[in-house]
mmCIF file of N, CA and C and ligand atoms in Angstrom:
data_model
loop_
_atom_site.group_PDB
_atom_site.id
_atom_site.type_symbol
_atom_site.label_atom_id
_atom_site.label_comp_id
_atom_site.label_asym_id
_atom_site.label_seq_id
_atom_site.Cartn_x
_atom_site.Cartn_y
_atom_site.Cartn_z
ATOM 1 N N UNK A 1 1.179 67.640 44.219
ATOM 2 C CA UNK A 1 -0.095 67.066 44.675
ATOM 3 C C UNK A 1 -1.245 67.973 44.246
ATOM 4 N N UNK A 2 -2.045 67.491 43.722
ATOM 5 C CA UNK A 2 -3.780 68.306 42.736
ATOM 6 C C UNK A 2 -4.286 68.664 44.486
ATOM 7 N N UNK A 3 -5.192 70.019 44.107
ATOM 8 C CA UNK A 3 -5.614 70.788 45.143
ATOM 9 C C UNK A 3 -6.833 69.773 45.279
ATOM 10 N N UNK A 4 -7.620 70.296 46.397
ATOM 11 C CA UNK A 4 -9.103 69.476 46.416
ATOM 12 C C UNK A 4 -10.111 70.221 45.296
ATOM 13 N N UNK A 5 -9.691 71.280 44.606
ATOM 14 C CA UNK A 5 -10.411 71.661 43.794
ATOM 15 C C UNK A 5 -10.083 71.365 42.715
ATOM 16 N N UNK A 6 -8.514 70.693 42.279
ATOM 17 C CA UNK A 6 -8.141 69.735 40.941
ATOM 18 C C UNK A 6 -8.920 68.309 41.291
ATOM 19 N N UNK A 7 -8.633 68.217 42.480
ATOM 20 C CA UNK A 7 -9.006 66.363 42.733
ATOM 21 C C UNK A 7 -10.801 66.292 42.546
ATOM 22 N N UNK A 8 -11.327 67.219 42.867
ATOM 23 C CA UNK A 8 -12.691 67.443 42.536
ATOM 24 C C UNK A 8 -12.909 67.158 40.998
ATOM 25 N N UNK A 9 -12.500 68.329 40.105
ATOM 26 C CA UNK A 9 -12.597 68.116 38.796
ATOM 27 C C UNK A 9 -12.474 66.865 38.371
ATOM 28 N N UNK A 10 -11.110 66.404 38.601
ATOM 29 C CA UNK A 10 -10.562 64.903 38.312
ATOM 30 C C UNK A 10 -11.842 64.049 38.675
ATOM 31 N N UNK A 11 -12.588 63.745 39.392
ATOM 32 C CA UNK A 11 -13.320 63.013 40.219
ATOM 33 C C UNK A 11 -14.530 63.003 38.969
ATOM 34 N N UNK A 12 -14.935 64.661 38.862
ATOM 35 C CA UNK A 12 -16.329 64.512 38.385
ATOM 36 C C UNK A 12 -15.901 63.586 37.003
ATOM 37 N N UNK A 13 -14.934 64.236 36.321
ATOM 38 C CA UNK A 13 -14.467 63.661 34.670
ATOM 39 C C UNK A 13 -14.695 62.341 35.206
ATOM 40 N N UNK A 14 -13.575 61.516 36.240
ATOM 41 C CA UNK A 14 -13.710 59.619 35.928
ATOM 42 C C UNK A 14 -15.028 59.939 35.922
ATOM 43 N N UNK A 15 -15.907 60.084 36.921
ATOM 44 C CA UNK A 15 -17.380 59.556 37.396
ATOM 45 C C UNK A 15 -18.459 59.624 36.213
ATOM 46 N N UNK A 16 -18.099 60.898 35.112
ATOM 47 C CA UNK A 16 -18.458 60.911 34.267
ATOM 48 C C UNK A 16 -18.301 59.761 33.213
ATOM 49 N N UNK A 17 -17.183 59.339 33.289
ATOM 50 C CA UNK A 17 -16.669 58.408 32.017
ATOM 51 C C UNK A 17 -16.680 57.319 32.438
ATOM 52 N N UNK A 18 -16.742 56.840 34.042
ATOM 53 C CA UNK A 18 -17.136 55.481 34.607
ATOM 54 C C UNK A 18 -18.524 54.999 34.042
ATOM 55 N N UNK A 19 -19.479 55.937 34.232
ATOM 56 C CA UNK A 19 -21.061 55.526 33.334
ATOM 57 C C UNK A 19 -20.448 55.785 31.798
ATOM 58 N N UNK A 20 -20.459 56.688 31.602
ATOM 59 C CA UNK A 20 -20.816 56.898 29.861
ATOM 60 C C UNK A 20 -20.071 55.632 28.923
ATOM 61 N N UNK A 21 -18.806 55.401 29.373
ATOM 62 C CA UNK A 21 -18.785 54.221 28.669
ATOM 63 C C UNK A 21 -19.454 52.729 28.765
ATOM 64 N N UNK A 22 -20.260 52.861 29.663
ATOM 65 C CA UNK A 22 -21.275 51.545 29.903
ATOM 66 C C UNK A 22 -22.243 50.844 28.684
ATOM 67 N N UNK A 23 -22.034 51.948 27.764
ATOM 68 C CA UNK A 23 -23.140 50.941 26.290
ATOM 69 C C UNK A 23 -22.694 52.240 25.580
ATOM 70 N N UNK A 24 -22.885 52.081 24.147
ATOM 71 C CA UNK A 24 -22.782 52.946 22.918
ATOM 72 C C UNK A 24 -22.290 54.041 23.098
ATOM 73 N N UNK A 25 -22.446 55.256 22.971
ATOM 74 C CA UNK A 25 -20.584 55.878 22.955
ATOM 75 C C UNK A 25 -20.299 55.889 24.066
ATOM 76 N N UNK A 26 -19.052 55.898 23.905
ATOM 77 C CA UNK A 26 -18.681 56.081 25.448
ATOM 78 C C UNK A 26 -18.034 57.536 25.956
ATOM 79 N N UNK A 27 -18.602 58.081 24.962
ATOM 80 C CA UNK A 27 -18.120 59.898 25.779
ATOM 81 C C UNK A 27 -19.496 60.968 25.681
ATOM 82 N N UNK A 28 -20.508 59.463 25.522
ATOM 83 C CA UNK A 28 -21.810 60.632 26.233
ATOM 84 C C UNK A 28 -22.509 59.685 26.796
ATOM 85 N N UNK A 29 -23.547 59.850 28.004
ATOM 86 C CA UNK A 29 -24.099 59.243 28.714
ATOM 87 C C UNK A 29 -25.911 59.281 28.152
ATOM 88 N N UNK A 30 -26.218 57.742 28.141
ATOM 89 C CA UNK A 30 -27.222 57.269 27.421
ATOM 90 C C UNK A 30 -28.659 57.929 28.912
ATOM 91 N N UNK A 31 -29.527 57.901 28.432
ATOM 92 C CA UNK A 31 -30.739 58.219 29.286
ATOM 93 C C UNK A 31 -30.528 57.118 30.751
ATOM 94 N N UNK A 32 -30.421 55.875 29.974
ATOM 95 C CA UNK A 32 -29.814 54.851 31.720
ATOM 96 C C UNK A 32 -28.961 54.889 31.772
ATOM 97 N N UNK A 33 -27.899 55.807 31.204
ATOM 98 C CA UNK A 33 -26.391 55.992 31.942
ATOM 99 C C UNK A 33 -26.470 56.794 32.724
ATOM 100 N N UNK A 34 -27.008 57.851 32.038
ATOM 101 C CA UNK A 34 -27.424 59.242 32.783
ATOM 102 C C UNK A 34 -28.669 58.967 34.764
ATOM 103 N N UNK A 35 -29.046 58.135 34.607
ATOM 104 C CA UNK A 35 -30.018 57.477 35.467
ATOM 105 C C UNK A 35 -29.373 56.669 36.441
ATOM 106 N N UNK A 36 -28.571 55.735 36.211
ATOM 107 C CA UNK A 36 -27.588 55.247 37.189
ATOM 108 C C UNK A 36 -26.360 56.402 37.662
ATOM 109 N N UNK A 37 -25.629 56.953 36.530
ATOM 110 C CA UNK A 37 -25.143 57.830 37.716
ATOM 111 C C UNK A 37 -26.074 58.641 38.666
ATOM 112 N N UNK A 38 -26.729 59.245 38.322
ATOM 113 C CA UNK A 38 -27.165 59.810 39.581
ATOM 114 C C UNK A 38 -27.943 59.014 40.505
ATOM 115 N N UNK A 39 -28.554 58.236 40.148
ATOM 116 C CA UNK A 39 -29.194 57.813 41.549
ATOM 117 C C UNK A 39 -28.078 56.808 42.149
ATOM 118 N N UNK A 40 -26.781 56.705 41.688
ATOM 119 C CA UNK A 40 -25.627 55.774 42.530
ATOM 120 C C UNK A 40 -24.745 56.861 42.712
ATOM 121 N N UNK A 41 -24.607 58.129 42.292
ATOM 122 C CA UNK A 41 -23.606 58.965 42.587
ATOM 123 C C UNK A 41 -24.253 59.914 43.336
ATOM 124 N N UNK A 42 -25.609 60.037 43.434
ATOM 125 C CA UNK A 42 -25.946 61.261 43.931
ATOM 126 C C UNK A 42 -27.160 61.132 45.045
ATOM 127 N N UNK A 43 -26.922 61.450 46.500
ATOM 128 C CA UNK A 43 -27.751 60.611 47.311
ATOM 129 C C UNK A 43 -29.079 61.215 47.282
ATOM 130 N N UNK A 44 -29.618 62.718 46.436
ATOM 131 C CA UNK A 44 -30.498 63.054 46.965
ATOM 132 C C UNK A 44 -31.589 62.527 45.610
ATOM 133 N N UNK A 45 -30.920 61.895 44.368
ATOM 134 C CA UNK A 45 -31.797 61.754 43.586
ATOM 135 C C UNK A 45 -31.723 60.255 43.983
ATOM 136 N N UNK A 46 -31.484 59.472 44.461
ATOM 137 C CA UNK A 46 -31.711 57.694 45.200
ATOM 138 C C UNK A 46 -32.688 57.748 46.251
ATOM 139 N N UNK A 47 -32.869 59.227 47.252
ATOM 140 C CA UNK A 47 -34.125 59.260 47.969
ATOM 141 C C UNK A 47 -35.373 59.491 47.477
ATOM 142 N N UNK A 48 -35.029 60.290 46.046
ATOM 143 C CA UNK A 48 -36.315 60.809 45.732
ATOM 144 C C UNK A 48 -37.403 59.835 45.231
ATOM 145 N N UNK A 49 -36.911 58.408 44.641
ATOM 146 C CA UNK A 49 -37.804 57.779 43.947
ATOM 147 C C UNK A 49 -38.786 58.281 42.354
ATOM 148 N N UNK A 50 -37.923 58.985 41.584
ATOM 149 C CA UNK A 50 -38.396 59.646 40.727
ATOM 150 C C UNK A 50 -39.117 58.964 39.726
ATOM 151 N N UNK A 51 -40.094 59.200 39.029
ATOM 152 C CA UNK A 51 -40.568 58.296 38.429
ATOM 153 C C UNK A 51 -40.283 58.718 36.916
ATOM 154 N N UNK A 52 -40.744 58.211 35.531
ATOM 155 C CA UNK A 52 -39.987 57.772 34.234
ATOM 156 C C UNK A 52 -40.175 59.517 33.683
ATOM 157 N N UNK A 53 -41.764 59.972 34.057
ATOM 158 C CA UNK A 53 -41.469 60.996 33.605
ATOM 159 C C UNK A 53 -40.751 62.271 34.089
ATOM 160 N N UNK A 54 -40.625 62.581 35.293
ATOM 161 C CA UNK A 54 -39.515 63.272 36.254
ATOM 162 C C UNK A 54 -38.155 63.113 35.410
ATOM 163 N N UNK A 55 -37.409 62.048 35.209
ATOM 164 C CA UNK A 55 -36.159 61.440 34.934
ATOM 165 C C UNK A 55 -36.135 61.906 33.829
ATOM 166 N N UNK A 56 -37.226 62.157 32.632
ATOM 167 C CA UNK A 56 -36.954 62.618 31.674
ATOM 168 C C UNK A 56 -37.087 64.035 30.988
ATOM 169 N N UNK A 57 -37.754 64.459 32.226
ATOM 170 C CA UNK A 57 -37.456 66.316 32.141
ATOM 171 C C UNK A 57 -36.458 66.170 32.413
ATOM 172 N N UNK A 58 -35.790 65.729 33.237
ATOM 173 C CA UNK A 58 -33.818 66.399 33.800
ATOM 174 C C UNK A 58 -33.044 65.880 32.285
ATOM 175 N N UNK A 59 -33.479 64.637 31.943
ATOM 176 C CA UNK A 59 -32.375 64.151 30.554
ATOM 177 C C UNK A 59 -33.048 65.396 29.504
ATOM 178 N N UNK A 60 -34.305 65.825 29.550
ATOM 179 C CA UNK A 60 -34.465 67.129 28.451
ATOM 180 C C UNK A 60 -34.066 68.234 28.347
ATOM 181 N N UNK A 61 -33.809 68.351 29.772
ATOM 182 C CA UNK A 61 -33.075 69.851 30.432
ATOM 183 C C UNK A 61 -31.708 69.732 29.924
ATOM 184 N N UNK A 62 -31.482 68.444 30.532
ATOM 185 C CA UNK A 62 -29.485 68.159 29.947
ATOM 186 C C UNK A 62 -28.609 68.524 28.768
ATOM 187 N N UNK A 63 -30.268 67.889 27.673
ATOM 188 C CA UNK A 63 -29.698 67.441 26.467
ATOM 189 C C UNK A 63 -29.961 68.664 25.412
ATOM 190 N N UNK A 64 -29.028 69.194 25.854
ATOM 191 C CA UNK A 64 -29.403 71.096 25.314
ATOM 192 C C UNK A 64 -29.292 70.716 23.678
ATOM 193 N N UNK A 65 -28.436 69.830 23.004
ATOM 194 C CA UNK A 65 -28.525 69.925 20.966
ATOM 195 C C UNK A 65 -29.409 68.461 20.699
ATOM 196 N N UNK A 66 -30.602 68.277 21.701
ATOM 197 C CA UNK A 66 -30.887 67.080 21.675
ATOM 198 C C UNK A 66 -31.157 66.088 20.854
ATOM 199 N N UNK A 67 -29.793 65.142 21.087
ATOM 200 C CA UNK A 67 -29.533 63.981 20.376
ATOM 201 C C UNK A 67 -29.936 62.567 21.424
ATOM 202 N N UNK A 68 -30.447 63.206 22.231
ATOM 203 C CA UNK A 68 -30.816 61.919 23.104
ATOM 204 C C UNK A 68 -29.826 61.241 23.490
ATOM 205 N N UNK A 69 -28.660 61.947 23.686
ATOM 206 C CA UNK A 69 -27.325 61.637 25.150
ATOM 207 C C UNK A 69 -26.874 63.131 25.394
ATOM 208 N N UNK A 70 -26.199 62.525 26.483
ATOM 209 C CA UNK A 70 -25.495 64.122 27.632
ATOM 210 C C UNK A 70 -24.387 63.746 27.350
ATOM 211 N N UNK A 71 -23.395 64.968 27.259
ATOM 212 C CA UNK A 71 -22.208 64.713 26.593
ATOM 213 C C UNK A 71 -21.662 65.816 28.290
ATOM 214 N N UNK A 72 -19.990 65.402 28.121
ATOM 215 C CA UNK A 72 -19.879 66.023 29.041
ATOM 216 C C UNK A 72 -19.994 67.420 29.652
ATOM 217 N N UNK A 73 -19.844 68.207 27.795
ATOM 218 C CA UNK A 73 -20.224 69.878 28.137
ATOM 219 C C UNK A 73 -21.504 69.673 29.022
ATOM 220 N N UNK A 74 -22.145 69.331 27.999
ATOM 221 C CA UNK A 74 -24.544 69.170 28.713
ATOM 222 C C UNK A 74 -23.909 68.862 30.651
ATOM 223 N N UNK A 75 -23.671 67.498 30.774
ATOM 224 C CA UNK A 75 -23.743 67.117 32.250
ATOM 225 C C UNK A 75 -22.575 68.485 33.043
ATOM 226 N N UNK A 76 -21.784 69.105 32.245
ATOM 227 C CA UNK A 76 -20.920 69.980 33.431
ATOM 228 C C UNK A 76 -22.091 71.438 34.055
ATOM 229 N N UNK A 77 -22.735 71.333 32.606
ATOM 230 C CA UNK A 77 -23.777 73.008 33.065
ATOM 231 C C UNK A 77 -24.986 72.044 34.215
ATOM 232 N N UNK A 78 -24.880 71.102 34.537
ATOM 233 C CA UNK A 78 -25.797 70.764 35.221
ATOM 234 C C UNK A 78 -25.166 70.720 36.830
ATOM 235 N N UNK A 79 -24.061 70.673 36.976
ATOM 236 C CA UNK A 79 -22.702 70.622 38.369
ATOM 237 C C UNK A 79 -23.518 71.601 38.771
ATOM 238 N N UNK A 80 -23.037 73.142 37.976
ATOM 239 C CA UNK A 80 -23.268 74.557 39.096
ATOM 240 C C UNK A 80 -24.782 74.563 39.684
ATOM 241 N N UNK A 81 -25.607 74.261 38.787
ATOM 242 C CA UNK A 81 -27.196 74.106 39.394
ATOM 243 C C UNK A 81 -27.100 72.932 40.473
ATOM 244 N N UNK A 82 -26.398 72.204 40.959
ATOM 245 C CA UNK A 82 -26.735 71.356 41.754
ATOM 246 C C UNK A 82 -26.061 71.749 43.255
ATOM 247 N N UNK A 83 -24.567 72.385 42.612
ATOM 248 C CA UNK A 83 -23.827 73.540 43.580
ATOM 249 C C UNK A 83 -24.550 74.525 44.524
ATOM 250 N N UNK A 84 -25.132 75.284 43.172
ATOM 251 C CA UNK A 84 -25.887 76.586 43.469
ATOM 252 C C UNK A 84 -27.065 75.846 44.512
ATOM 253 N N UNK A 85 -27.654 74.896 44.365
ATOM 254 C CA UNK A 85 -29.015 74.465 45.170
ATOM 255 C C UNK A 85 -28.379 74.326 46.511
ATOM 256 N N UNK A 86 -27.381 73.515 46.890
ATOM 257 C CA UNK A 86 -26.228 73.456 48.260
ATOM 258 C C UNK A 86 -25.998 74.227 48.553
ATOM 259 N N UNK A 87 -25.077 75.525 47.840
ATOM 260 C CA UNK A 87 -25.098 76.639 48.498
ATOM 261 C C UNK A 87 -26.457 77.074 49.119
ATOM 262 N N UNK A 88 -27.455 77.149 48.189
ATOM 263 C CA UNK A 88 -28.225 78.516 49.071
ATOM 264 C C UNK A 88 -29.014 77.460 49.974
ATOM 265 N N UNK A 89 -29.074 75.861 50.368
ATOM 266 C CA UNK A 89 -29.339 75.370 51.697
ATOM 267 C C UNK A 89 -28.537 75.995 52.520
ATOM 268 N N UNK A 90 -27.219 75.771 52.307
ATOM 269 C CA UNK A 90 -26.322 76.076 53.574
ATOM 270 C C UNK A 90 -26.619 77.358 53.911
ATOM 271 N N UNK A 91 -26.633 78.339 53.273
ATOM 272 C CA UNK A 91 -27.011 79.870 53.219
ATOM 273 C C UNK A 91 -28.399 79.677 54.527
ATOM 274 N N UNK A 92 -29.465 79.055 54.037
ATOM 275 C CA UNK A 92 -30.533 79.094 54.664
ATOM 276 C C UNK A 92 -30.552 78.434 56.158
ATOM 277 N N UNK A 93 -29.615 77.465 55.960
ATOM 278 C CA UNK A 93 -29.455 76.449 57.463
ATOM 279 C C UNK A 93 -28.013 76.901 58.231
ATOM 280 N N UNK A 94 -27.526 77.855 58.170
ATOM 281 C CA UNK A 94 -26.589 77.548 58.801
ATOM 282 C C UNK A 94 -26.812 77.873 60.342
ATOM 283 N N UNK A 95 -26.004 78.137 61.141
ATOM 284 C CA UNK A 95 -26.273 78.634 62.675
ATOM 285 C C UNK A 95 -26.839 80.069 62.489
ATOM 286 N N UNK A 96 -27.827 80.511 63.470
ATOM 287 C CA UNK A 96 -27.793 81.819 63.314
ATOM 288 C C UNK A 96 -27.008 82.772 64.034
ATOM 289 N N UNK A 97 -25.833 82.517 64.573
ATOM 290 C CA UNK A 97 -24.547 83.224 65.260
ATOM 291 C C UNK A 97 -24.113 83.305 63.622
ATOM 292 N N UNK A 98 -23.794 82.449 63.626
ATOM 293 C CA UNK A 98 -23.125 83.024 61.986
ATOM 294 C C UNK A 98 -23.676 83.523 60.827
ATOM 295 N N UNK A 99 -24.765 83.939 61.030
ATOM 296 C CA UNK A 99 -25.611 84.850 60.024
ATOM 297 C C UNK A 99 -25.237 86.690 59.940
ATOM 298 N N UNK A 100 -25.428 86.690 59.122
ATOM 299 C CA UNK A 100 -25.365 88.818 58.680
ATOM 300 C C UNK A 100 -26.817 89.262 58.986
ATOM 301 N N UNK A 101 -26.780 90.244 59.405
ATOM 302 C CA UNK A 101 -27.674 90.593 59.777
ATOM 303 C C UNK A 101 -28.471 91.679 58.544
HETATM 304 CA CA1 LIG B 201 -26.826 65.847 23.946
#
């Protein structure tokens, strides 16, 4: 049985390849591939209401040899920055009994 940290991986890859094959290649995610997953996979970019140009700094940030798609290397360096932002909430919110002093 895959750990929750295999079943994780496993998860991001389908979720990745559930969009990217939605129109023209299907092993990189188009600017509205890239746009529906996250605002259907990811609840904090569906609150934000981002508008065309917002959406397209993050696809510029993504698209590090830019060909105008995110391939899965581009979308994985984007995981730990979204990690790293969770961590240091939790860091900041947690109880303060459980804080270091
Ligand atoms: Ca690219």
């Amino acid at each position: 049985m895959a750990s929750p940290l295999e079943q994780a991986l496993a998860v991001t890859l389908s979720t990745f390849h559930k969009y990217s094959a939605k129109q023209g290649d299907k092993f990189k995610l188009s600017k509205a591939e890239l746009k529906d997953l996250l605002t259907k996979e990811h609840r904090s970019f569906s609150q934000k209401q981002m508008d065309d140009a917002e959406f397209q700094k993050i696809m510029s940030d993504l698209d590090a040899n830019k060909d105008n798609e995110v391939d899965f290397q581009e979308f994985a360096c984007f995981l730990p920055c979204v990690a790293t932002g969770c961590n240091d909430f939790f860091k900041d919110h947690r109880p303060k009994q459980l804080r270091k002093k």
